[in-house]
mmCIF file with all atom_site columns, C-alpha atoms in Angstrom:
data_model
loop_
_atom_site.group_PDB
_atom_site.id
_atom_site.type_symbol
_atom_site.label_atom_id
_atom_site.label_alt_id
_atom_site.label_comp_id
_atom_site.label_asym_id
_atom_site.label_entity_id
_atom_site.label_seq_id
_atom_site.pdbx_PDB_ins_code
_atom_site.Cartn_x
_atom_site.Cartn_y
_atom_site.Cartn_z
_atom_site.occupancy
_atom_site.B_iso_or_equiv
_atom_site.pdbx_formal_charge
_atom_site.auth_seq_id
_atom_site.auth_comp_id
_atom_site.auth_asym_id
_atom_site.auth_atom_id
_atom_site.pdbx_PDB_model_num
ATOM 1   C CA . GLU A 1 1   ? -76.523 -0.865 -20.741 1.00 53.00 ? 1   GLU A CA 1
ATOM 2   C CA . ALA A 1 2   ? -73.907 -2.490 -18.521 1.00 60.00 ? 2   ALA A CA 1
ATOM 3   C CA . SER A 1 3   ? -70.436 -2.958 -19.990 1.00 65.00 ? 3   SER A CA 1
ATOM 4   C CA . GLY A 1 4   ? -69.983 -6.377 -18.414 1.00 74.00 ? 4   GLY A CA 1
ATOM 5   C CA . PHE A 1 5   ? -67.228 -4.891 -16.232 1.00 78.00 ? 5   PHE A CA 1
ATOM 6   C CA . THR A 1 6   ? -64.972 -4.373 -19.270 1.00 83.00 ? 6   THR A CA 1
ATOM 7   C CA . GLU A 1 7   ? -64.567 -0.628 -18.705 1.00 82.00 ? 7   GLU A CA 1
ATOM 8   C CA . PRO A 1 8   ? -64.497 1.516  -15.568 1.00 79.00 ? 8   PRO A CA 1
ATOM 9   C CA . PRO A 1 9   ? -67.580 3.580  -14.678 1.00 80.00 ? 9   PRO A CA 1
ATOM 10  C CA . ARG A 1 10  ? -67.632 7.284  -15.544 1.00 80.00 ? 10  ARG A CA 1
ATOM 11  C CA . PHE A 1 11  ? -69.368 9.500  -13.026 1.00 82.00 ? 11  PHE A CA 1
ATOM 12  C CA . GLN A 1 12  ? -70.893 12.874 -13.779 1.00 84.00 ? 12  GLN A CA 1
ATOM 13  C CA . TYR A 1 13  ? -70.248 15.481 -11.095 1.00 86.00 ? 13  TYR A CA 1
ATOM 14  C CA . ALA A 1 14  ? -71.934 18.815 -10.540 1.00 89.00 ? 14  ALA A CA 1
ATOM 15  C CA . HIS A 1 15  ? -68.519 20.525 -10.544 1.00 89.00 ? 15  HIS A CA 1
ATOM 16  C CA . SER A 1 16  ? -65.956 20.896 -13.318 1.00 90.00 ? 16  SER A CA 1
ATOM 17  C CA . GLU A 1 17  ? -63.573 18.024 -14.028 1.00 89.00 ? 17  GLU A CA 1
ATOM 18  C CA . GLU A 1 18  ? -60.695 20.266 -12.908 1.00 93.00 ? 18  GLU A CA 1
ATOM 19  C CA . SER A 1 19  ? -62.390 20.948 -9.570  1.00 91.00 ? 19  SER A CA 1
ATOM 20  C CA . VAL A 1 20  ? -63.197 17.263 -9.039  1.00 89.00 ? 20  VAL A CA 1
ATOM 21  C CA . THR A 1 21  ? -59.618 16.238 -9.868  1.00 89.00 ? 21  THR A CA 1
ATOM 22  C CA . LYS A 1 22  ? -58.183 18.859 -7.490  1.00 90.00 ? 22  LYS A CA 1
ATOM 23  C CA . THR A 1 23  ? -60.508 17.795 -4.659  1.00 88.00 ? 23  THR A CA 1
ATOM 24  C CA . PHE A 1 24  ? -59.739 14.115 -5.237  1.00 87.00 ? 24  PHE A CA 1
ATOM 25  C CA . GLU A 1 25  ? -55.994 14.798 -5.114  1.00 87.00 ? 25  GLU A CA 1
ATOM 26  C CA . GLU A 1 26  ? -56.315 16.854 -1.912  1.00 85.00 ? 26  GLU A CA 1
ATOM 27  C CA . ASN A 1 27  ? -58.306 14.078 -0.229  1.00 85.00 ? 27  ASN A CA 1
ATOM 28  C CA . SER A 1 28  ? -56.017 11.302 -1.456  1.00 87.00 ? 28  SER A CA 1
ATOM 29  C CA . ASN A 1 29  ? -52.992 12.523 0.488   1.00 83.00 ? 29  ASN A CA 1
ATOM 30  C CA . ILE A 1 30  ? -53.080 10.055 3.373   1.00 84.00 ? 30  ILE A CA 1
ATOM 31  C CA . CYS A 1 31  ? -51.055 10.666 6.510   1.00 84.00 ? 31  CYS A CA 1
ATOM 32  C CA . PHE A 1 32  ? -50.054 7.411  8.226   1.00 90.00 ? 32  PHE A CA 1
ATOM 33  C CA . ALA A 1 33  ? -48.494 9.128  11.240  1.00 91.00 ? 33  ALA A CA 1
ATOM 34  C CA . MET A 1 34  ? -51.490 8.304  13.436  1.00 89.00 ? 34  MET A CA 1
ATOM 35  C CA . LEU A 1 35  ? -51.873 4.682  12.280  1.00 93.00 ? 35  LEU A CA 1
ATOM 36  C CA . PRO A 1 36  ? -50.277 3.296  15.464  1.00 95.00 ? 36  PRO A CA 1
ATOM 37  C CA . ASP A 1 37  ? -52.812 5.292  17.512  1.00 95.00 ? 37  ASP A CA 1
ATOM 38  C CA . ALA A 1 38  ? -55.676 3.981  15.385  1.00 93.00 ? 38  ALA A CA 1
ATOM 39  C CA . ARG A 1 39  ? -54.497 0.409  15.914  1.00 96.00 ? 39  ARG A CA 1
ATOM 40  C CA . ARG A 1 40  ? -54.201 0.999  19.662  1.00 96.00 ? 40  ARG A CA 1
ATOM 41  C CA . ILE A 1 41  ? -57.743 2.405  19.754  1.00 94.00 ? 41  ILE A CA 1
ATOM 42  C CA . LEU A 1 42  ? -59.183 -0.504 17.770  1.00 94.00 ? 42  LEU A CA 1
ATOM 43  C CA . ASN A 1 43  ? -57.412 -3.001 20.016  1.00 96.00 ? 43  ASN A CA 1
ATOM 44  C CA . ARG A 1 44  ? -58.863 -1.221 23.044  1.00 96.00 ? 44  ARG A CA 1
ATOM 45  C CA . VAL A 1 45  ? -62.377 -1.381 21.530  1.00 95.00 ? 45  VAL A CA 1
ATOM 46  C CA . HIS A 1 46  ? -61.990 -5.152 21.222  1.00 96.00 ? 46  HIS A CA 1
ATOM 47  C CA . GLN A 1 47  ? -60.469 -5.508 24.685  1.00 97.00 ? 47  GLN A CA 1
ATOM 48  C CA . ASP A 1 48  ? -62.865 -3.237 26.615  1.00 95.00 ? 48  ASP A CA 1
ATOM 49  C CA . TYR A 1 49  ? -66.128 -3.678 24.691  1.00 92.00 ? 49  TYR A CA 1
ATOM 50  C CA . GLY A 1 50  ? -65.793 -6.975 22.822  1.00 95.00 ? 50  GLY A CA 1
ATOM 51  C CA . GLY A 1 51  ? -65.660 -5.401 19.386  1.00 93.00 ? 51  GLY A CA 1
ATOM 52  C CA . PRO A 1 52  ? -67.045 -2.568 17.276  1.00 89.00 ? 52  PRO A CA 1
ATOM 53  C CA . ASP A 1 53  ? -70.699 -3.703 17.416  1.00 86.00 ? 53  ASP A CA 1
ATOM 54  C CA . ALA A 1 54  ? -70.776 -3.775 21.206  1.00 88.00 ? 54  ALA A CA 1
ATOM 55  C CA . PHE A 1 55  ? -68.941 -0.444 21.321  1.00 86.00 ? 55  PHE A CA 1
ATOM 56  C CA . MET A 1 56  ? -71.454 1.180  18.951  1.00 80.00 ? 56  MET A CA 1
ATOM 57  C CA . GLU A 1 57  ? -74.353 -0.175 21.000  1.00 82.00 ? 57  GLU A CA 1
ATOM 58  C CA . ARG A 1 58  ? -72.817 1.351  24.115  1.00 81.00 ? 58  ARG A CA 1
ATOM 59  C CA . LEU A 1 59  ? -72.071 4.600  22.279  1.00 77.00 ? 59  LEU A CA 1
ATOM 60  C CA . TYR A 1 60  ? -75.506 5.158  20.771  1.00 74.00 ? 60  TYR A CA 1
ATOM 61  C CA . GLY A 1 61  ? -77.763 2.722  22.605  1.00 71.00 ? 61  GLY A CA 1
ATOM 62  C CA . GLY A 1 62  ? -77.770 4.256  26.057  1.00 67.00 ? 62  GLY A CA 1
ATOM 63  C CA . ASN A 1 63  ? -80.889 5.713  27.621  1.00 72.00 ? 63  ASN A CA 1
ATOM 64  C CA . VAL A 1 64  ? -79.102 8.796  28.942  1.00 82.00 ? 64  VAL A CA 1
ATOM 65  C CA . THR A 1 65  ? -77.487 10.990 26.292  1.00 85.00 ? 65  THR A CA 1
ATOM 66  C CA . ILE A 1 66  ? -75.530 14.213 26.243  1.00 89.00 ? 66  ILE A CA 1
ATOM 67  C CA . SER A 1 67  ? -75.799 16.963 23.658  1.00 92.00 ? 67  SER A CA 1
ATOM 68  C CA . ALA A 1 68  ? -73.104 17.910 21.178  1.00 94.00 ? 68  ALA A CA 1
ATOM 69  C CA . GLU A 1 69  ? -72.448 21.086 23.205  1.00 96.00 ? 69  GLU A CA 1
ATOM 70  C CA . GLU A 1 70  ? -71.922 19.022 26.378  1.00 94.00 ? 70  GLU A CA 1
ATOM 71  C CA . MET A 1 71  ? -69.570 16.723 24.467  1.00 93.00 ? 71  MET A CA 1
ATOM 72  C CA . LYS A 1 72  ? -67.685 19.745 23.143  1.00 96.00 ? 72  LYS A CA 1
ATOM 73  C CA . GLU A 1 73  ? -67.179 21.004 26.693  1.00 95.00 ? 73  GLU A CA 1
ATOM 74  C CA . THR A 1 74  ? -66.016 17.541 27.809  1.00 93.00 ? 74  THR A CA 1
ATOM 75  C CA . VAL A 1 75  ? -63.474 17.394 24.979  1.00 95.00 ? 75  VAL A CA 1
ATOM 76  C CA . ALA A 1 76  ? -62.287 20.936 25.717  1.00 96.00 ? 76  ALA A CA 1
ATOM 77  C CA . ALA A 1 77  ? -61.784 20.042 29.394  1.00 96.00 ? 77  ALA A CA 1
ATOM 78  C CA . TYR A 1 78  ? -59.864 16.892 28.420  1.00 94.00 ? 78  TYR A CA 1
ATOM 79  C CA . LEU A 1 79  ? -57.576 18.887 26.129  1.00 95.00 ? 79  LEU A CA 1
ATOM 80  C CA . ARG A 1 80  ? -57.004 21.512 28.825  1.00 95.00 ? 80  ARG A CA 1
ATOM 81  C CA . ASP A 1 81  ? -56.296 18.845 31.456  1.00 96.00 ? 81  ASP A CA 1
ATOM 82  C CA . HIS A 1 82  ? -53.598 17.408 29.178  1.00 95.00 ? 82  HIS A CA 1
ATOM 83  C CA . ASN A 1 83  ? -52.115 20.849 28.429  1.00 94.00 ? 83  ASN A CA 1
ATOM 84  C CA . ILE A 1 84  ? -53.051 20.685 24.750  1.00 92.00 ? 84  ILE A CA 1
ATOM 85  C CA . GLY A 1 85  ? -56.102 22.931 24.773  1.00 90.00 ? 85  GLY A CA 1
ATOM 86  C CA . ASP A 1 86  ? -54.428 25.302 22.349  1.00 91.00 ? 86  ASP A CA 1
ATOM 87  C CA . LYS A 1 87  ? -53.432 22.527 19.911  1.00 91.00 ? 87  LYS A CA 1
ATOM 88  C CA . ALA A 1 88  ? -56.871 21.692 18.495  1.00 94.00 ? 88  ALA A CA 1
ATOM 89  C CA . GLU A 1 89  ? -59.994 23.435 17.308  1.00 96.00 ? 89  GLU A CA 1
ATOM 90  C CA . ILE A 1 90  ? -63.280 21.766 18.315  1.00 97.00 ? 90  ILE A CA 1
ATOM 91  C CA . ARG A 1 91  ? -66.170 21.830 15.840  1.00 97.00 ? 91  ARG A CA 1
ATOM 92  C CA . ILE A 1 92  ? -69.711 20.460 15.908  1.00 97.00 ? 92  ILE A CA 1
ATOM 93  C CA . VAL A 1 93  ? -70.539 18.903 12.536  1.00 96.00 ? 93  VAL A CA 1
ATOM 94  C CA . ASP A 1 94  ? -73.804 17.690 10.988  1.00 94.00 ? 94  ASP A CA 1
ATOM 95  C CA . GLY A 1 95  ? -74.026 14.369 9.163   1.00 90.00 ? 95  GLY A CA 1
ATOM 96  C CA . MET A 1 96  ? -71.031 12.610 10.694  1.00 90.00 ? 96  MET A CA 1
ATOM 97  C CA . LEU A 1 97  ? -70.816 8.816  10.593  1.00 83.00 ? 97  LEU A CA 1
ATOM 98  C CA . ALA A 1 98  ? -68.988 8.674  13.942  1.00 86.00 ? 98  ALA A CA 1
ATOM 99  C CA . ALA A 1 99  ? -69.440 10.398 17.281  1.00 88.00 ? 99  ALA A CA 1
ATOM 100 C CA . ALA A 1 100 ? -66.150 12.241 16.747  1.00 92.00 ? 100 ALA A CA 1
ATOM 101 C CA . ASN A 1 101 ? -62.957 12.262 14.740  1.00 94.00 ? 101 ASN A CA 1
ATOM 102 C CA . VAL A 1 102 ? -59.680 14.137 14.658  1.00 94.00 ? 102 VAL A CA 1
ATOM 103 C CA . THR A 1 103 ? -58.173 15.567 11.502  1.00 92.00 ? 103 THR A CA 1
ATOM 104 C CA . LYS A 1 104 ? -54.840 17.235 10.899  1.00 90.00 ? 104 LYS A CA 1
ATOM 105 C CA . THR A 1 105 ? -54.783 20.511 8.985   1.00 89.00 ? 105 THR A CA 1
ATOM 106 C CA . SER A 1 106 ? -52.005 22.879 8.040   1.00 88.00 ? 106 SER A CA 1
ATOM 107 C CA . ASP A 1 107 ? -52.975 24.952 11.108  1.00 86.00 ? 107 ASP A CA 1
ATOM 108 C CA . GLY A 1 108 ? -53.004 22.070 13.586  1.00 89.00 ? 108 GLY A CA 1
ATOM 109 C CA . HIS A 1 109 ? -55.658 19.524 14.588  1.00 94.00 ? 109 HIS A CA 1
ATOM 110 C CA . VAL A 1 110 ? -59.443 19.695 14.449  1.00 96.00 ? 110 VAL A CA 1
ATOM 111 C CA . VAL A 1 111 ? -61.734 17.637 16.671  1.00 96.00 ? 111 VAL A CA 1
ATOM 112 C CA . ASN A 1 112 ? -65.051 17.155 14.868  1.00 96.00 ? 112 ASN A CA 1
ATOM 113 C CA . ILE A 1 113 ? -67.987 16.208 17.094  1.00 95.00 ? 113 ILE A CA 1
ATOM 114 C CA . SER A 1 114 ? -71.264 14.873 15.736  1.00 94.00 ? 114 SER A CA 1
ATOM 115 C CA . SER A 1 115 ? -74.221 17.186 16.199  1.00 95.00 ? 115 SER A CA 1
ATOM 116 C CA . ASN A 1 116 ? -76.253 14.131 17.312  1.00 90.00 ? 116 ASN A CA 1
ATOM 117 C CA . PRO A 1 117 ? -76.532 13.251 21.004  1.00 87.00 ? 117 PRO A CA 1
ATOM 118 C CA . ILE A 1 118 ? -74.424 10.346 22.245  1.00 84.00 ? 118 ILE A CA 1
ATOM 119 C CA . ALA A 1 119 ? -74.703 8.021  25.211  1.00 82.00 ? 119 ALA A CA 1
ATOM 120 C CA . GLN A 1 120 ? -73.490 9.590  28.439  1.00 78.00 ? 120 GLN A CA 1
ATOM 121 C CA . ALA A 1 121 ? -71.910 6.275  29.457  1.00 66.00 ? 121 ALA A CA 1
ATOM 122 C CA . ILE A 1 122 ? -69.032 6.878  27.084  1.00 61.00 ? 122 ILE A CA 1
#
């Protein structure tokens, strides 16, 4: 029965409470160092495409797509062209909500690329 919002929900996880707490703490450490870049990118999406919906339509709605492997090669070439090819690992990942993202690890940066095809127009 619902509590009428008088107490917070308690979730049951498949892992131990200690493991869940440790994972939550690890994933709650937010780095704001790239926030200016994120803002610049979002501004560019609005400026160049008219907003996120139009950008997503262009990203996924095209008739001609490239594979994740082709995208990986494109990203690798971009990194090499900017003399930072050795600064990031490129991975192809299943189940991503975006075409790609960049994460910072203790070993450097990781570029995650969706395993789904994306529009070649991008």
